[in-house]
CSV table of C-alpha atoms and ligand atoms in Angstrom, one decimal:
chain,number,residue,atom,x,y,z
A,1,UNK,CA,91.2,83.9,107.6
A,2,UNK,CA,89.1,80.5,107.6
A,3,UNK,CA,87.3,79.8,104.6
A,4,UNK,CA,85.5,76.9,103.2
A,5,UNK,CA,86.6,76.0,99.6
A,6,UNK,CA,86.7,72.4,99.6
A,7,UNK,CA,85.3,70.1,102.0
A,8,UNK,CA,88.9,69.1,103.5
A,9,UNK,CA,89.1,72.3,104.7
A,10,UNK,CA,88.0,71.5,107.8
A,11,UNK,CA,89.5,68.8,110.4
A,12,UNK,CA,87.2,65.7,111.4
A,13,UNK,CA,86.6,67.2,114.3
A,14,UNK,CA,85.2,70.9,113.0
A,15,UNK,CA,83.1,68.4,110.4
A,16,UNK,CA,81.6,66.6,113.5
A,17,UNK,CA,81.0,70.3,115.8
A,18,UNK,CA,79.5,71.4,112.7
A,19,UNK,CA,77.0,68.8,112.8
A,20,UNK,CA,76.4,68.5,116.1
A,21,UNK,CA,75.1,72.5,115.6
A,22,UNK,CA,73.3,72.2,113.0
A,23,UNK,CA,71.2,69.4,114.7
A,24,UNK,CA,70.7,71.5,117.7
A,25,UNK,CA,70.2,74.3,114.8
A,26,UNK,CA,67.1,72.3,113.4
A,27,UNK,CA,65.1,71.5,116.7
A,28,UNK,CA,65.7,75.6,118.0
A,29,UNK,CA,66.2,77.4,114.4
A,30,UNK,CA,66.6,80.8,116.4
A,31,UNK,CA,69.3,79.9,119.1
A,32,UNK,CA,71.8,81.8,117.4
A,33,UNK,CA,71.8,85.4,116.1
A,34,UNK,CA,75.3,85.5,114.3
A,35,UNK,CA,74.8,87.9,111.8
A,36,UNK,CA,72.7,90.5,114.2
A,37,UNK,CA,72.8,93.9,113.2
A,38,UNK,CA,71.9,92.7,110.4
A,39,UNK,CA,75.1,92.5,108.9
A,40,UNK,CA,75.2,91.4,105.3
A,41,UNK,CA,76.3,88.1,103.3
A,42,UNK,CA,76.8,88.0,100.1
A,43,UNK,CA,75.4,85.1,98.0
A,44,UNK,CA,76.7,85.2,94.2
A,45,UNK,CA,76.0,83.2,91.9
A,46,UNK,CA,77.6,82.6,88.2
A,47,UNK,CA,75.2,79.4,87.4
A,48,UNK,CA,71.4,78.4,88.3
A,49,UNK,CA,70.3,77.6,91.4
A,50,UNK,CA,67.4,76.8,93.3
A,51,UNK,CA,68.2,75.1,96.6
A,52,UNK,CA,71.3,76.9,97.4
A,53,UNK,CA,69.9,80.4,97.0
A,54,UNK,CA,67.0,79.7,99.1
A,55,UNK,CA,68.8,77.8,101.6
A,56,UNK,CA,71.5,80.5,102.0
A,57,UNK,CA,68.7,83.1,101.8
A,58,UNK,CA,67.3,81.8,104.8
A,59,UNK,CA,70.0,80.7,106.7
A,60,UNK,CA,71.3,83.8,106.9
A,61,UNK,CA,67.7,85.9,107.4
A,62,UNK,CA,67.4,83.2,110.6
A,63,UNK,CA,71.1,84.1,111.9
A,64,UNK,CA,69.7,87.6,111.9
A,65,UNK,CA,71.7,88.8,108.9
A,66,UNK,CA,71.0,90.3,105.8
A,67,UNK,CA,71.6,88.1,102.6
A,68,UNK,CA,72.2,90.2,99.5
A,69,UNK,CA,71.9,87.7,96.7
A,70,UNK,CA,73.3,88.8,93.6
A,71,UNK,CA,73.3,87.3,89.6
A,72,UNK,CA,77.2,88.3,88.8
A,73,UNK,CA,76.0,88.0,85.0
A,74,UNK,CA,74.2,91.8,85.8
A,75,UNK,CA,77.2,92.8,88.0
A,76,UNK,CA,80.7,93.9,86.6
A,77,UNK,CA,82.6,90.9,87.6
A,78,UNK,CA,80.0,89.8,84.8
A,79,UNK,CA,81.8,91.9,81.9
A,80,UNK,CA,85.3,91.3,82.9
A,81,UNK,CA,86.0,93.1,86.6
A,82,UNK,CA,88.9,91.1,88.5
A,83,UNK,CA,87.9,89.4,90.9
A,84,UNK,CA,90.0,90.6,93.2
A,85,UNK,CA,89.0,94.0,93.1
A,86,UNK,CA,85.5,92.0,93.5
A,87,UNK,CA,86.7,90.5,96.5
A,88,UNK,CA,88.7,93.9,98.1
A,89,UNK,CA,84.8,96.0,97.7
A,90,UNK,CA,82.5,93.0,98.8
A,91,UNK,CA,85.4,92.6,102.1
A,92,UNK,CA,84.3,96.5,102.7
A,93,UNK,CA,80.5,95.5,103.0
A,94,UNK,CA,79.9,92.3,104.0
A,95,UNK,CA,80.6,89.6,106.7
A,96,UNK,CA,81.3,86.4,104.3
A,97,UNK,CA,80.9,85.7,100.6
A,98,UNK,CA,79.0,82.6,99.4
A,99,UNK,CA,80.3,82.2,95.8
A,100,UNK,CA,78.8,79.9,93.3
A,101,UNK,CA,81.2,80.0,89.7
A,102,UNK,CA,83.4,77.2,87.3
A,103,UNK,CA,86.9,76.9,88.6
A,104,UNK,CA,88.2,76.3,91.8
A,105,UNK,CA,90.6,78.8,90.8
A,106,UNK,CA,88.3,81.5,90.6
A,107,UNK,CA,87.0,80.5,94.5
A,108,UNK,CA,90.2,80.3,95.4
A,109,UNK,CA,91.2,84.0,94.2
A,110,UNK,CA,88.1,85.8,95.5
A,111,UNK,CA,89.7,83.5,99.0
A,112,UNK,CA,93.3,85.5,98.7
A,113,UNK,CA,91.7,88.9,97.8
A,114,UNK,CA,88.8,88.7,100.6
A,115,UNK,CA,89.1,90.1,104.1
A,116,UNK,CA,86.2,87.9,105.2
A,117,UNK,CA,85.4,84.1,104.9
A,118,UNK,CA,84.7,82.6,101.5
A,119,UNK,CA,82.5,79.9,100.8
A,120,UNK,CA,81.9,77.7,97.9
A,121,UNK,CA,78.3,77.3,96.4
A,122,UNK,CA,79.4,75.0,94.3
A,123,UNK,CA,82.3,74.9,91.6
A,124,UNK,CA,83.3,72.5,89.1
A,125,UNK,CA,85.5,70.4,91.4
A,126,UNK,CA,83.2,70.8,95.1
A,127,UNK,CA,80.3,70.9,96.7
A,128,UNK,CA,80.6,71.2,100.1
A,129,UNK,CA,77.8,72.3,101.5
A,130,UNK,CA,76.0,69.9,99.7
A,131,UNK,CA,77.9,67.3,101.6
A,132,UNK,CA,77.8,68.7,104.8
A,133,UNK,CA,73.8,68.1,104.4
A,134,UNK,CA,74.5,64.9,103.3
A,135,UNK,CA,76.1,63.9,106.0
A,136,UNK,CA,73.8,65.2,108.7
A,137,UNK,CA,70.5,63.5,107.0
A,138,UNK,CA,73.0,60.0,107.0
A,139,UNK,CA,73.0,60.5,110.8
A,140,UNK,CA,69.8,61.6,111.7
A,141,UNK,CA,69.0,58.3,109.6
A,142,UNK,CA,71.3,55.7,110.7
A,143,UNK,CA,72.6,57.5,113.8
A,144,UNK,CA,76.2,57.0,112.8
A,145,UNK,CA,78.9,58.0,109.6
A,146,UNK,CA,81.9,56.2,110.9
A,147,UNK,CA,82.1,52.9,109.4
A,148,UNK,CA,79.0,53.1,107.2
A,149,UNK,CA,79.8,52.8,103.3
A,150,UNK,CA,78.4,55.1,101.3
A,151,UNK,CA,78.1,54.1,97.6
A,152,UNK,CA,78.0,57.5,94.7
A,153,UNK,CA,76.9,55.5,91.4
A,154,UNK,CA,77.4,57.9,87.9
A,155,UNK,CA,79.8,60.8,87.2
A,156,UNK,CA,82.4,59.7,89.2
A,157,UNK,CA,84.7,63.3,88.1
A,158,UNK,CA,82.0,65.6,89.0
A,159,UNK,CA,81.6,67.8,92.4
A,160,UNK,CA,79.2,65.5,94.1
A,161,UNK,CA,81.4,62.6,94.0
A,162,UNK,CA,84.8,64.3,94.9
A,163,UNK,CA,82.6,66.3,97.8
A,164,UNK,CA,81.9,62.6,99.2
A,165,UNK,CA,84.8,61.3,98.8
A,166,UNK,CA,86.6,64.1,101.1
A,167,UNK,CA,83.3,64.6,103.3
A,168,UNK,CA,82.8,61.0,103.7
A,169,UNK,CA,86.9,60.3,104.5
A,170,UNK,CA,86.5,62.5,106.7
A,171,UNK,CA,83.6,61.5,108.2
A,172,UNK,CA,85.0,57.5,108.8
A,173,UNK,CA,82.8,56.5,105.9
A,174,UNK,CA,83.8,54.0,103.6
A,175,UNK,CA,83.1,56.0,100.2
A,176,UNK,CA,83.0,53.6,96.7
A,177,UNK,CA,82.3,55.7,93.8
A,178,UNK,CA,81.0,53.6,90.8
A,179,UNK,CA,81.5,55.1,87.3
A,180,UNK,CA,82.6,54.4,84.0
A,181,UNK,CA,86.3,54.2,83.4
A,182,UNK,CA,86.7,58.0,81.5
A,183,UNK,CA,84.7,59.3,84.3
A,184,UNK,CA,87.0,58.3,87.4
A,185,UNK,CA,87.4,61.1,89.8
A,186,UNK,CA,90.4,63.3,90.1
A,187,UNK,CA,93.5,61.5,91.3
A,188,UNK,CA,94.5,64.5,93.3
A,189,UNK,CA,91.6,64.2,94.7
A,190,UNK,CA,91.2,60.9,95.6
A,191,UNK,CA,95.0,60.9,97.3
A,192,UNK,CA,93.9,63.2,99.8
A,193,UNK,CA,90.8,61.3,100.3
A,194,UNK,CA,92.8,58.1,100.6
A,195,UNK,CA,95.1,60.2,102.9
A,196,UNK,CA,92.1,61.3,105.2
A,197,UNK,CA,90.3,58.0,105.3
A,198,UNK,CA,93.8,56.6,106.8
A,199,UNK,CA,93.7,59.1,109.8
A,200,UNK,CA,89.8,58.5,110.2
A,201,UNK,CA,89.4,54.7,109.5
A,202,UNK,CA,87.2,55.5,106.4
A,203,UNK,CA,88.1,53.9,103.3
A,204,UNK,CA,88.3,54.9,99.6
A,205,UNK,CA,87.1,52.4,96.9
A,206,UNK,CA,87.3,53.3,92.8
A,207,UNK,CA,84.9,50.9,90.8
A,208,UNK,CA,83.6,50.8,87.7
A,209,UNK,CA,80.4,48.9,88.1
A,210,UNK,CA,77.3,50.3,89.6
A,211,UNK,CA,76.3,47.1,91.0
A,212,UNK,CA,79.5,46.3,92.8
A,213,UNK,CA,79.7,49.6,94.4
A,214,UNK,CA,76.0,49.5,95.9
A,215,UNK,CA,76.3,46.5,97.0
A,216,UNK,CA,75.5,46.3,101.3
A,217,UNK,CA,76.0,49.9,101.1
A,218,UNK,CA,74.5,51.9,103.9
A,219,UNK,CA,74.0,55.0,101.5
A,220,UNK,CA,73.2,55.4,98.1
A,221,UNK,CA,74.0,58.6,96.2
A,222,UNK,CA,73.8,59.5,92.8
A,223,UNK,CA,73.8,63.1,91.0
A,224,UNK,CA,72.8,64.4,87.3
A,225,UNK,CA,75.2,62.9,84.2
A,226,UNK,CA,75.4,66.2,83.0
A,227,UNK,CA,76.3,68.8,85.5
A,228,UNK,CA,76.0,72.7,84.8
A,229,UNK,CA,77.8,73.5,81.5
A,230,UNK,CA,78.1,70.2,80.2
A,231,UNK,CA,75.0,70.6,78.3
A,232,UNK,CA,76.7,70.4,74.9
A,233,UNK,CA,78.1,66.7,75.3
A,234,UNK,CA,74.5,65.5,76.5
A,235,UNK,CA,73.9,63.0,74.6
A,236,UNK,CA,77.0,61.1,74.6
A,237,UNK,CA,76.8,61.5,78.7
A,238,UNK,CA,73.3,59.8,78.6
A,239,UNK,CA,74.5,57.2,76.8
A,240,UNK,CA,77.6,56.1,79.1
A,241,UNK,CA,75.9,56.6,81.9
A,242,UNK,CA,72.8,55.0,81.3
A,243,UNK,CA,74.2,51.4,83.3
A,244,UNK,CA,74.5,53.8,86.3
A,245,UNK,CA,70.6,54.7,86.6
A,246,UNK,CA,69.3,54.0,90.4
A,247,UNK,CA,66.9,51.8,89.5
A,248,UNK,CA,65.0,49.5,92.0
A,249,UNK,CA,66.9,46.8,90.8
A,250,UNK,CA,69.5,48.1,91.3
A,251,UNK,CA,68.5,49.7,95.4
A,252,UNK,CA,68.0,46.0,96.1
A,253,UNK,CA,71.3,45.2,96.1
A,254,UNK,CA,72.2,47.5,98.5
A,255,UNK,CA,71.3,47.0,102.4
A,256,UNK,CA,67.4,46.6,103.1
A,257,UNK,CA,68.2,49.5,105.3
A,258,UNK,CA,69.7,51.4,102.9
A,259,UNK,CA,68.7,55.1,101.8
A,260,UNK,CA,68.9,57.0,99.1
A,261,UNK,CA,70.5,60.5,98.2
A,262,UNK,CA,70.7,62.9,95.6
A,263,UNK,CA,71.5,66.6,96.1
A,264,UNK,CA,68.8,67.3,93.4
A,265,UNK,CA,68.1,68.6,90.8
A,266,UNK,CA,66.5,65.0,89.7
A,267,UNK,CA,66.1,63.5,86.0
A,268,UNK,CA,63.6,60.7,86.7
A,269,UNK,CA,64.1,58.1,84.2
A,270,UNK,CA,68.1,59.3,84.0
A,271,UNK,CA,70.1,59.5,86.6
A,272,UNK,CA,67.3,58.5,89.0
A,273,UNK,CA,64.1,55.8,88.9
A,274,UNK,CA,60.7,57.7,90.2
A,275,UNK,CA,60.1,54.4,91.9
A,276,UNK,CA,63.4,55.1,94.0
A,277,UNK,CA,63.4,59.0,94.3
A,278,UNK,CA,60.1,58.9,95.4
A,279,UNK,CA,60.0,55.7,97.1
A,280,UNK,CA,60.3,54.7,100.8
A,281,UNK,CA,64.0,54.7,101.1
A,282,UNK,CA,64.5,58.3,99.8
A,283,UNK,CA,65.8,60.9,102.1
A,284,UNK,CA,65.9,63.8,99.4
A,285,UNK,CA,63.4,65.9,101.1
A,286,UNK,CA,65.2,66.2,104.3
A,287,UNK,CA,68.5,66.5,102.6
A,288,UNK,CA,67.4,69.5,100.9
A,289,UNK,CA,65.8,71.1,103.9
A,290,UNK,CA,69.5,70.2,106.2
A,291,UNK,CA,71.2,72.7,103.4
A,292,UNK,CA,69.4,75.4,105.8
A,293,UNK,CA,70.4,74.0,108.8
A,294,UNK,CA,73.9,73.3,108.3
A,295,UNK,CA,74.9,76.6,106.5
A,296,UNK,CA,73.7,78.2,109.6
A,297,UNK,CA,76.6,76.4,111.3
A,298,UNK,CA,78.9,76.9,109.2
A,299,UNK,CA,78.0,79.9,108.7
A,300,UNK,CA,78.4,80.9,112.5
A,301,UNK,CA,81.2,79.0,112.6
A,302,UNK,CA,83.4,80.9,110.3
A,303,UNK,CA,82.3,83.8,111.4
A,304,UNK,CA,83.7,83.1,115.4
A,305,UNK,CA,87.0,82.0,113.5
A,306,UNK,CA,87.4,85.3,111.6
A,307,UNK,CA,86.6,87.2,115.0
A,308,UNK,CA,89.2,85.3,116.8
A,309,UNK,CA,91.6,85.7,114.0
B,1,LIG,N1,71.7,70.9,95.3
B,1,LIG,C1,71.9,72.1,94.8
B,1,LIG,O1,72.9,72.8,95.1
B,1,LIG,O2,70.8,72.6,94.2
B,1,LIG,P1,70.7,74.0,93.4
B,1,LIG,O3,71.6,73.9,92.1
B,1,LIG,O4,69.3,74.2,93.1
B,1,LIG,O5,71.3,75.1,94.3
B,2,LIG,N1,76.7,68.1,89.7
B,2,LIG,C1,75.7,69.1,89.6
B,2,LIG,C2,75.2,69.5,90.9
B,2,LIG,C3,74.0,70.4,91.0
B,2,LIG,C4,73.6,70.9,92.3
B,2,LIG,C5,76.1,70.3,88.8
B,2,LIG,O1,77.2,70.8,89.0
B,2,LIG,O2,75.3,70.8,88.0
């Protein structure tokens, strides 16, 4: 069974198919009907979310399926079920499992007790849906991911920047991540980044000033300092990150072409200038719609793998 826990868990090529679809998915949203029956995917979530409910939600109503979205802190796995018994009920029901939790190692059980696809909404480690947007609003901006270098400026050990770091290796990219020296990514991590980017001619860059890692970059990405459950060491975050903000100062350095991501939510003032978020060079808004469009081929494309499996 395929599933999608971490962005490397496809090959280049399955990254590229997948975007070629979802572009073809956005100009004719009903060409496919997947999920016709309706059969149901279940969409779970053990955080907050706004973009990836909705997104899901409508991906998968537009694929012709039902989306059963469902707060696990009002379901048993809530009070303590496994979550492989979880998995082993939900396989009996539905057609894939969109999961949204803490550790990878939660993902990755509900992935070896499932009899359909699993795919992360987001853990501590990933995000790879998010990326997978990412990466088609780079290209229906600049027309091309190989070669470009995309620069992730702020918490450099959070899932945004090790999402890019795979995604973009993947991809060709050359990915710099710029972040303070306690907040490097995860070595593991950034091996089989390194290890990708020498297959796909992409490049891998650790740095720990802002400023040197946007400089002539292509892309600029940056993310909240304190990610979900980190809200206790808030104010200690703020104050390391603070030399990471976007600012316009800081956009100029980067190429005049240059645009500007960030999966969102946004702190303006923080993370993020309001001059830059919601300035001419931001592509937020589209990168929030291409979640819809590029769950739909993943989506679709998992679910031809588990038939053929
Ligand atoms: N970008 C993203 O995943 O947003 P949500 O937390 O609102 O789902
Ligand atoms: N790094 C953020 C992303 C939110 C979509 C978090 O985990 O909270």
């Amino acid at each position: 069974m395929r599933h999608f826990l971490a962005d490397d868990d496809l090959s280049s090529a399955e990254q590229l198919a997948i975007l070629d679809l979802a572009d073809a998915l956005k100009t004719t949203p009903y060409r496919l009907d997947s999920f016709a029956g309706p059969r149901t995917v279940a969409v779970l979530f053990d955080k907050p979310s706004t973009r990836t409910r909705i997104s899901f939600e409508t991906a998968i109503a537009e694929l012709g399926g039902h989306p059963m979205i469902m707060d696990t802190a009002i379901s048993q796995l809530g009070r303590g079920e496994s979550i492989g018994d979880t998995a082993r009920v939900l396989s009996r029901h539905v057609a894939a499992i969109v999961w949204r939790t803490s550790g990878q190692e939660r993902l990755q059980d509900m992935a070896d007790n499932a009899q359909v696809p699993v795919i992360n909404g987001l853990t501590d480690q990933y995000h790879p849906c998010q990326a997978l947007a990412d990466l088609q609003t780079i290209r229906e901006q600049k027309h091309q991911l190989a070669g470009l270098t995309l620069a992730y400026v702020g918490d450099g050990a959070n899932n945004m920047a090790h999402s890019y770091l795979l995604a973009g290796s993947l991809a060709g990219m050359h990915v710099r991540i710029g972040a303070p020296a306690a907040f490097q990514p995860d070595p593991e991590i950034v091996n089989r980044a390194q290890h990708l980017a020498s297959s796909s001619g992409g490049s891998v860059q650790l740095l720990h000033e802002a400023k040197e890692a946007v400089l002539d970059a292509d892309v600029v990405a940056t993310d909240t300092w304190i990610s979900m459950g980190q809200e206790h060491s808030r104010r200690d975050r703020e104050a390391i990150f603070m030399p990471y903000a976007v600012t316009t100062a800081l956009l100029d350095l980067a190429d005049r072409e240059a645009i500007v991501l960030h999966c969102l939510p946004a702190y303006r003032g923080k993370e993020i200038d309001a001059a830059v978020i919601d300035g001419p060079q931001s592509a937020v808004w589209e990168e929030a719609e291409n979640r819809r469009h590029v769950q739909k081929a993943l989506l679709s494309f998992l679910d031809e793998q588990a038939e053929v499996a």
